[in-house]
Short mmCIF file of C-alpha atoms in Angstrom, two decimals:
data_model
loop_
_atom_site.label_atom_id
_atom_site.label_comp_id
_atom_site.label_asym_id
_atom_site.label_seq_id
_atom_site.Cartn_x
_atom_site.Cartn_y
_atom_site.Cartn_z
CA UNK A 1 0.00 0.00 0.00
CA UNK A 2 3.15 2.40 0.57
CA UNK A 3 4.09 4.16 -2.54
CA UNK A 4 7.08 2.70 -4.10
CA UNK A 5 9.53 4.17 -6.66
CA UNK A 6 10.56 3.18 -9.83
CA UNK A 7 14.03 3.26 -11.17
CA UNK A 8 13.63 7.10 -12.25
CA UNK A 9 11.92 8.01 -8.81
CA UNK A 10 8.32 7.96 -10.08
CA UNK A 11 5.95 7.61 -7.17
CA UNK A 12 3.76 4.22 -8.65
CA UNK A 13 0.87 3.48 -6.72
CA UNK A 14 1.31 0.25 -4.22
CA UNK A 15 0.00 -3.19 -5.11
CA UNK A 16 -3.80 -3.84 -3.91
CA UNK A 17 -4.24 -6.95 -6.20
CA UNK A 18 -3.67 -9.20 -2.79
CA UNK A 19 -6.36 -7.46 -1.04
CA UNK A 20 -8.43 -7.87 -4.09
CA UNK A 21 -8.45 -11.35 -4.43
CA UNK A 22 -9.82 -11.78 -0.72
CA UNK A 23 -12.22 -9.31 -0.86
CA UNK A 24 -13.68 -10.70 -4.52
CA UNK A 25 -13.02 -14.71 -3.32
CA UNK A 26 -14.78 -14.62 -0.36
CA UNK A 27 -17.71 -13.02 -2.23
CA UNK A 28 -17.56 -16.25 -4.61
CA UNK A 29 -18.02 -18.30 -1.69
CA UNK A 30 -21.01 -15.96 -0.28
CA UNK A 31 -22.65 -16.53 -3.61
CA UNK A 32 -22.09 -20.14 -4.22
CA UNK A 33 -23.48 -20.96 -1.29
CA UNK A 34 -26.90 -18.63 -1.87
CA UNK A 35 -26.81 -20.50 -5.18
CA UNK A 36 -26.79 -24.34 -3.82
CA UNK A 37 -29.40 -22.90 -1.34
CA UNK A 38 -31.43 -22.13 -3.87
CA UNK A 39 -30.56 -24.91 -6.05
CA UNK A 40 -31.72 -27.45 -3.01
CA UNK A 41 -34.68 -25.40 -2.61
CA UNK A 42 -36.08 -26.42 -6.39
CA UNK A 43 -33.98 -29.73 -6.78
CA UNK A 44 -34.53 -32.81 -4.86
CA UNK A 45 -31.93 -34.44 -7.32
CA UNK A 46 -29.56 -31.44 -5.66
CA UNK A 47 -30.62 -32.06 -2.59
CA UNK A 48 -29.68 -35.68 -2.69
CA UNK A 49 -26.94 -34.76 -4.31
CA UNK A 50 -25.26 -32.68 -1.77
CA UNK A 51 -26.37 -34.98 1.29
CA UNK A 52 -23.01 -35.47 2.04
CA UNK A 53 -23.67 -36.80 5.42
CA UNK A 54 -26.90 -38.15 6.18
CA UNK A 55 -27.50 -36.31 9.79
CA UNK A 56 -27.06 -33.03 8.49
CA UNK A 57 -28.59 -33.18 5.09
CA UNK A 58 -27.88 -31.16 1.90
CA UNK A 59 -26.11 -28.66 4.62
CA UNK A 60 -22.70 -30.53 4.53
CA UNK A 61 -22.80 -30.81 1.05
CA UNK A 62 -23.47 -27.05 0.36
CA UNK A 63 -20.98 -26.14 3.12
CA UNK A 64 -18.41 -28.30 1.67
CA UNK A 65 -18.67 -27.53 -1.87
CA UNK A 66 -18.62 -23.88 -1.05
CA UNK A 67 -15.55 -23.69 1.20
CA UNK A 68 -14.06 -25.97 -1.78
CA UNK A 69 -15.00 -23.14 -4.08
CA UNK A 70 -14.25 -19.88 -1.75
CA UNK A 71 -10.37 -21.70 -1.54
CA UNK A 72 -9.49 -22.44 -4.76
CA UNK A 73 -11.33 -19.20 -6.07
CA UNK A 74 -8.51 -17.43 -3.61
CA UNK A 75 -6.13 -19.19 -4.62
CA UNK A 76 -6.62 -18.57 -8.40
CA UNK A 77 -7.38 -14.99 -7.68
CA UNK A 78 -4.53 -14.63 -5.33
CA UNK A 79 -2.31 -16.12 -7.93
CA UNK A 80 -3.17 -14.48 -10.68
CA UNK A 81 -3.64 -10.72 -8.95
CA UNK A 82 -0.64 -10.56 -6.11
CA UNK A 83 1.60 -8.06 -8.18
CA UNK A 84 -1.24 -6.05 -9.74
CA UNK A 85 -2.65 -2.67 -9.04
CA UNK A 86 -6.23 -3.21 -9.63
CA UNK A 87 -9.05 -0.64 -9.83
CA UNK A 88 -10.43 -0.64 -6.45
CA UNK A 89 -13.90 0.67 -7.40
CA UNK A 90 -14.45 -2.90 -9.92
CA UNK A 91 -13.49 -5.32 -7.41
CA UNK A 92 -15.28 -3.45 -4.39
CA UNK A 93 -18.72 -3.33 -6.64
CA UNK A 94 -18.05 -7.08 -8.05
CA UNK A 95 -17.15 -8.52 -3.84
CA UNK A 96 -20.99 -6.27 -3.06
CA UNK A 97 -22.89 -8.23 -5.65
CA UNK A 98 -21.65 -11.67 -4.83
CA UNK A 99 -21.84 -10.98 -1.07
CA UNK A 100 -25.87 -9.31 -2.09
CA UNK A 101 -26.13 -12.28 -3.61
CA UNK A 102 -25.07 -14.79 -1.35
CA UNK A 103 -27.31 -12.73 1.55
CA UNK A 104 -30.24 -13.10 -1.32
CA UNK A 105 -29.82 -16.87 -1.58
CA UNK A 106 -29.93 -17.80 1.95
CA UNK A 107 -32.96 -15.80 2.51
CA UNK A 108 -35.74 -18.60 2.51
CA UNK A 109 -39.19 -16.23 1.34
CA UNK A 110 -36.55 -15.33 -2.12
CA UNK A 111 -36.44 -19.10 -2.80
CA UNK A 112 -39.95 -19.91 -1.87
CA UNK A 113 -41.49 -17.65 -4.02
CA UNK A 114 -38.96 -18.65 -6.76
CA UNK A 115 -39.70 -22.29 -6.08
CA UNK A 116 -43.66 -21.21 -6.76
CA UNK A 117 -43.20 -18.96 -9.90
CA UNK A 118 -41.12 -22.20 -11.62
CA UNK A 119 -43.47 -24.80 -10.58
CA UNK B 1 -23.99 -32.87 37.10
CA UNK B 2 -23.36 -35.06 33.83
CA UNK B 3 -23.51 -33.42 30.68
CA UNK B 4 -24.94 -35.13 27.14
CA UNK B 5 -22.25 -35.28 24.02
CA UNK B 6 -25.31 -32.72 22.67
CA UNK B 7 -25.80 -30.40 25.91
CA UNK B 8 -21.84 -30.64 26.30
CA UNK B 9 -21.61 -29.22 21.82
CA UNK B 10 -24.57 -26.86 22.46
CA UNK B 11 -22.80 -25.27 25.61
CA UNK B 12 -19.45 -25.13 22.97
CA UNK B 13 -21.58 -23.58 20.17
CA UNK B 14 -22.60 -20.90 22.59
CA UNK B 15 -19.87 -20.09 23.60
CA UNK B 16 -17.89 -19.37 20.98
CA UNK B 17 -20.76 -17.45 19.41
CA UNK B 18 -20.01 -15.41 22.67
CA UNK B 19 -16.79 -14.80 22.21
CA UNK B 20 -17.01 -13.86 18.33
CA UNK B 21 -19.57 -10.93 19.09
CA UNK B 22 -16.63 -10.22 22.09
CA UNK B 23 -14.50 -10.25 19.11
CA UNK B 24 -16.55 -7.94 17.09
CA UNK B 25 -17.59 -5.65 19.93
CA UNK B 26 -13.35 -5.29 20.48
CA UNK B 27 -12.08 -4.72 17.35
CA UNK B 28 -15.07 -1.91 16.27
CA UNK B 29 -13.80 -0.50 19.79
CA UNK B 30 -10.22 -0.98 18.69
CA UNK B 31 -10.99 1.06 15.05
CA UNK B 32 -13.00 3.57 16.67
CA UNK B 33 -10.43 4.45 19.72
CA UNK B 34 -7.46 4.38 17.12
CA UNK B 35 -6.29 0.94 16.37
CA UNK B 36 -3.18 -0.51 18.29
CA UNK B 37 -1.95 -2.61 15.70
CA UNK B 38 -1.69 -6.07 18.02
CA UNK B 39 -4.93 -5.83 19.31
CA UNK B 40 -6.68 -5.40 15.97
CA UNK B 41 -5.03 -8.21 14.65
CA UNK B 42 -5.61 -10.53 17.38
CA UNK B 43 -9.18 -9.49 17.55
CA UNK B 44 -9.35 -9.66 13.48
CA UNK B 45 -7.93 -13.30 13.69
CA UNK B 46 -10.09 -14.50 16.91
CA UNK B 47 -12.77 -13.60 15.07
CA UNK B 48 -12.17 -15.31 12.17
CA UNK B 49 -11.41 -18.37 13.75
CA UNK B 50 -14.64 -18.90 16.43
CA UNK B 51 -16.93 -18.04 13.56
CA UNK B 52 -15.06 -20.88 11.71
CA UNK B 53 -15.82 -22.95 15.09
CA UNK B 54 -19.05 -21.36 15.71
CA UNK B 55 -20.71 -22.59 12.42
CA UNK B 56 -18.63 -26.28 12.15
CA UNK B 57 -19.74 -26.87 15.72
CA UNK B 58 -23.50 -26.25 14.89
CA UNK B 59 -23.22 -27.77 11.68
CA UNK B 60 -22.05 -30.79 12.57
CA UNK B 61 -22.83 -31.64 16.09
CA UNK B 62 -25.69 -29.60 17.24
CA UNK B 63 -27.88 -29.59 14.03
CA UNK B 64 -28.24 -33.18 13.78
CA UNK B 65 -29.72 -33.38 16.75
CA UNK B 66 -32.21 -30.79 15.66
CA UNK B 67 -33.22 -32.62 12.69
CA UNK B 68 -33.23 -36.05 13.40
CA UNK B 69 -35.89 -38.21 12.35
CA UNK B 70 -38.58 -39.76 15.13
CA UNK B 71 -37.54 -44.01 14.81
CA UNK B 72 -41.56 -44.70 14.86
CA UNK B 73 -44.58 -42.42 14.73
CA UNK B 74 -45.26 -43.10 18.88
CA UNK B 75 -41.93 -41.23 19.47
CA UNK B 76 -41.97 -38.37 21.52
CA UNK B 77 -41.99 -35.31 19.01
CA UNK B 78 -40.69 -33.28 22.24
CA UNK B 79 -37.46 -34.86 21.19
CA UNK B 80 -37.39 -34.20 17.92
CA UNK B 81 -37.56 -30.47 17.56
CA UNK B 82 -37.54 -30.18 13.57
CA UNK B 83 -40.93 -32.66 13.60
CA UNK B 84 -42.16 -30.94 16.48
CA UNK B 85 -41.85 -27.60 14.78
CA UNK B 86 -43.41 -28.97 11.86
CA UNK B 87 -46.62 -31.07 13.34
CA UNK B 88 -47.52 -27.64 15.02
CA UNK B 89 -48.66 -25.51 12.40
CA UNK B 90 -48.79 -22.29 14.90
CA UNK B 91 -44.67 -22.92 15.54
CA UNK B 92 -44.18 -24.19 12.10
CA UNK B 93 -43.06 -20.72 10.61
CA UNK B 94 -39.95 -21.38 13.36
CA UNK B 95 -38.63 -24.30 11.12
CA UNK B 96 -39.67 -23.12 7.47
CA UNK B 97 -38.32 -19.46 7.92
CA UNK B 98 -36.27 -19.28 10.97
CA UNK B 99 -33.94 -22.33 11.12
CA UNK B 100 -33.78 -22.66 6.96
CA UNK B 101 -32.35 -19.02 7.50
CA UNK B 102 -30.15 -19.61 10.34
CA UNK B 103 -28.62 -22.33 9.29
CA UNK B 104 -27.66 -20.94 6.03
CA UNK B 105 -26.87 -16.91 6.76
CA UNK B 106 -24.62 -18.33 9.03
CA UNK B 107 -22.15 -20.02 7.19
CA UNK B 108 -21.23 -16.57 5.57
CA UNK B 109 -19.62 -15.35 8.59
CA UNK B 110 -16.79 -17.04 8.44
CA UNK B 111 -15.60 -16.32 5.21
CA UNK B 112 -15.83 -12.62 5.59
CA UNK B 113 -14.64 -12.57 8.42
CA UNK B 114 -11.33 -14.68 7.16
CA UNK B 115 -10.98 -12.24 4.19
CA UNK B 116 -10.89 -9.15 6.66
CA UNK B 117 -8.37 -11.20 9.09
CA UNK B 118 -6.44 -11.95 6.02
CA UNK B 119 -6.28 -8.03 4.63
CA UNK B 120 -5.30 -6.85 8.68
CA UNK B 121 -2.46 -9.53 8.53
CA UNK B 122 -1.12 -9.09 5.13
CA UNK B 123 -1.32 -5.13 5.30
CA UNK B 124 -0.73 -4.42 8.37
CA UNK B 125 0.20 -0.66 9.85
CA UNK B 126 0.07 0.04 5.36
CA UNK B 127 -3.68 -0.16 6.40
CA UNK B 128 -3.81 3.05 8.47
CA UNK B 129 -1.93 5.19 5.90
CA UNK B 130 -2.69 8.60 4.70
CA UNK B 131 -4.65 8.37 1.18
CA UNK B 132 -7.66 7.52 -0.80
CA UNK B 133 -6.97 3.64 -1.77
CA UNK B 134 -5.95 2.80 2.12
CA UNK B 135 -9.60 5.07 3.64
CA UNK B 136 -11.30 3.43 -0.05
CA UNK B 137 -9.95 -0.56 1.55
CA UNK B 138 -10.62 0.14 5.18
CA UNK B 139 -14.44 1.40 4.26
CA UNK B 140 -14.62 -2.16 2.52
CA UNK B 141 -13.47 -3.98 5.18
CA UNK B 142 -15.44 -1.96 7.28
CA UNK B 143 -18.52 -3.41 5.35
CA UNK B 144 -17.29 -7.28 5.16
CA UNK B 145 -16.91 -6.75 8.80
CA UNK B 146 -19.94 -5.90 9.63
CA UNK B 147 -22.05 -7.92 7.13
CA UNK B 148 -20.17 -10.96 8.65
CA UNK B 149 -21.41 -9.69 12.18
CA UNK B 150 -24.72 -8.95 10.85
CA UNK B 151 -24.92 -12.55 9.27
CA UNK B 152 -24.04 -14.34 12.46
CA UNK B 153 -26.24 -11.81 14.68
CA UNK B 154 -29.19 -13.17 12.22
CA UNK B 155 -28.48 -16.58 13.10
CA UNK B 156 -27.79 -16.59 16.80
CA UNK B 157 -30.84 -14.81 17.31
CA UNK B 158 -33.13 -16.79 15.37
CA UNK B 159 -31.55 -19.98 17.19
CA UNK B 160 -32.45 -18.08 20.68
CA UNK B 161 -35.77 -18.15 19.46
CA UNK B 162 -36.10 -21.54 18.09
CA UNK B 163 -34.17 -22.70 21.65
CA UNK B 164 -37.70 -20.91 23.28
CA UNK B 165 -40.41 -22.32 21.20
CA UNK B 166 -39.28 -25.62 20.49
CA UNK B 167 -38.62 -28.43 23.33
CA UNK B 168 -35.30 -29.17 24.07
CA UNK B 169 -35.14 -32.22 25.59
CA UNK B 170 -33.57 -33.38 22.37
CA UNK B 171 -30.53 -32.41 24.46
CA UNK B 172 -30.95 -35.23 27.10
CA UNK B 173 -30.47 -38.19 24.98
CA UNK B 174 -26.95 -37.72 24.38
#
């Protein structure tokens, strides 16, 4: 975040790509998982699907997958971002949608009347 | 006095929900007074790790309990809260709306609350710099912080509730 200088002494603005990739991963994983909530809700061939574990149902599956997701979405991210500069206005509005729509998916009245208009 | 393997993870789930909204209530203190760097990032990384222990312990040792099926239709349905819930339609808005939510909102806690760990961590005293990117990142963290607190708020609330309308005597049989 400090401002570093080039070779000619040209103030270049620090590196925020690492800070990006956390921010914009962990809104993947907010909306996967309001995605397999919703997916459950209309699927019982997702539901079965993601019963990983009998006792707790199409829960461990959906928590699971999503932390699967959230980590290699990081890492990818992290990867692929760590020695960039990135526009901190894209990522911040990209993280808010994911995360809006992660909050959306786990909200049961959203996928109940969803589950009504489709059937 | 002897307690159940479910009493004994309910009594765990609690309390680390406790001390995450410590967590939260110390670190918002901790911004707000003027950070000292050490504190915020213990209280940034404590966080992040009871949520993490907050929603694996209810996921997988309190909730089955919860929703376990009755072995024959002359069970009890005190010890079964899920059926319980269900069989009374008066209470049955507690299962459809309030544990479906809770049990999902949840599980976003955590990873907000890791992300914001991990920026405190990596970034360190760069964080509370002069300038327009570091106020623009702290805002956003800011916001993942407390949508993360909001999320688990949600939940532990609703499963208050639910812990006052439904029986739990599901908790005796260990």
């Amino acid at each position: 975040m400090a401002p570093q200088e080039d070779l000619l002494g040209n103030v270049a603005p620090s590196r925020n790509g690492e800070a990006a990739a956390a921010i914009v991963a962990a809104g993947v994983g907010c909306a996967v998982f309001g995605i397999l909530v919703v997916l459950v809700a209309l699927s019982t061939a997702m539901e079965t699907l993601l019963t990983f574990f009998a006792p707790v149902g199409s829960l461990s599956g959906k928590a699971i997958v999503t932390v699967g997701v959230w980590l290699i979405s990081w890492f990818a991210l992290h990867r692929a971002w760590k020695d960039k500069h990135l526009d901190q206005r894209k990522t911040f509005t990209a993280a808010a949608i994911l995360v809006g729509l992660g909050v959306l998916g786990t909200f049961p009245p959203f996928y109940e009347v969803l589950h009504q208009i489709l059937s | 006095m002897d307690l159940t393997a479910r009493e004994f993870w309910l009594l765990f789930h609690l309390g680390v929900s406790v001390v995450y909204l410590h967590a939260f209530i110390t670190v918002l203190a901790e911004v707000r007074l003027g950070a000292q760097r050490n504190r915020l990032l213990a209280g940034t990384a404590i966080m992040a790790l009871v949520a993490w222990l907050t929603v694996i312990s209810g996921t997988w040792f309190v909730y089955p309990g919860y929703r376990a099926e009755p072995p024959s239709e002359s069970a009890q349905l005190q010890d079964y809260p899920q059926y319980y819930l269900e069989e009374h339609h008066n209470l049955a808005y507690w299962h459809e709306f309030g544990m479906e939510w809770k049990e999902h909102v949840g599980w976003l806690s955590p990873i907000l609350a890791t992300a914001v760990a991990f920026i405190v961590i990596r970034y360190g005293p760069r964080l509370v710099e002069a300038g327009r990117e570091q106020r623009n990142l702290r805002w956003m963290l800011a916001v993942l912080f407390t949508v993360s607190f909001l999320a688990a708020a949600v939940s532990g609330a609703l499963g208050a509730f639910i812990n006052i309308v439904a029986p739990n005597t599901f908790l005796d049989l260990g």
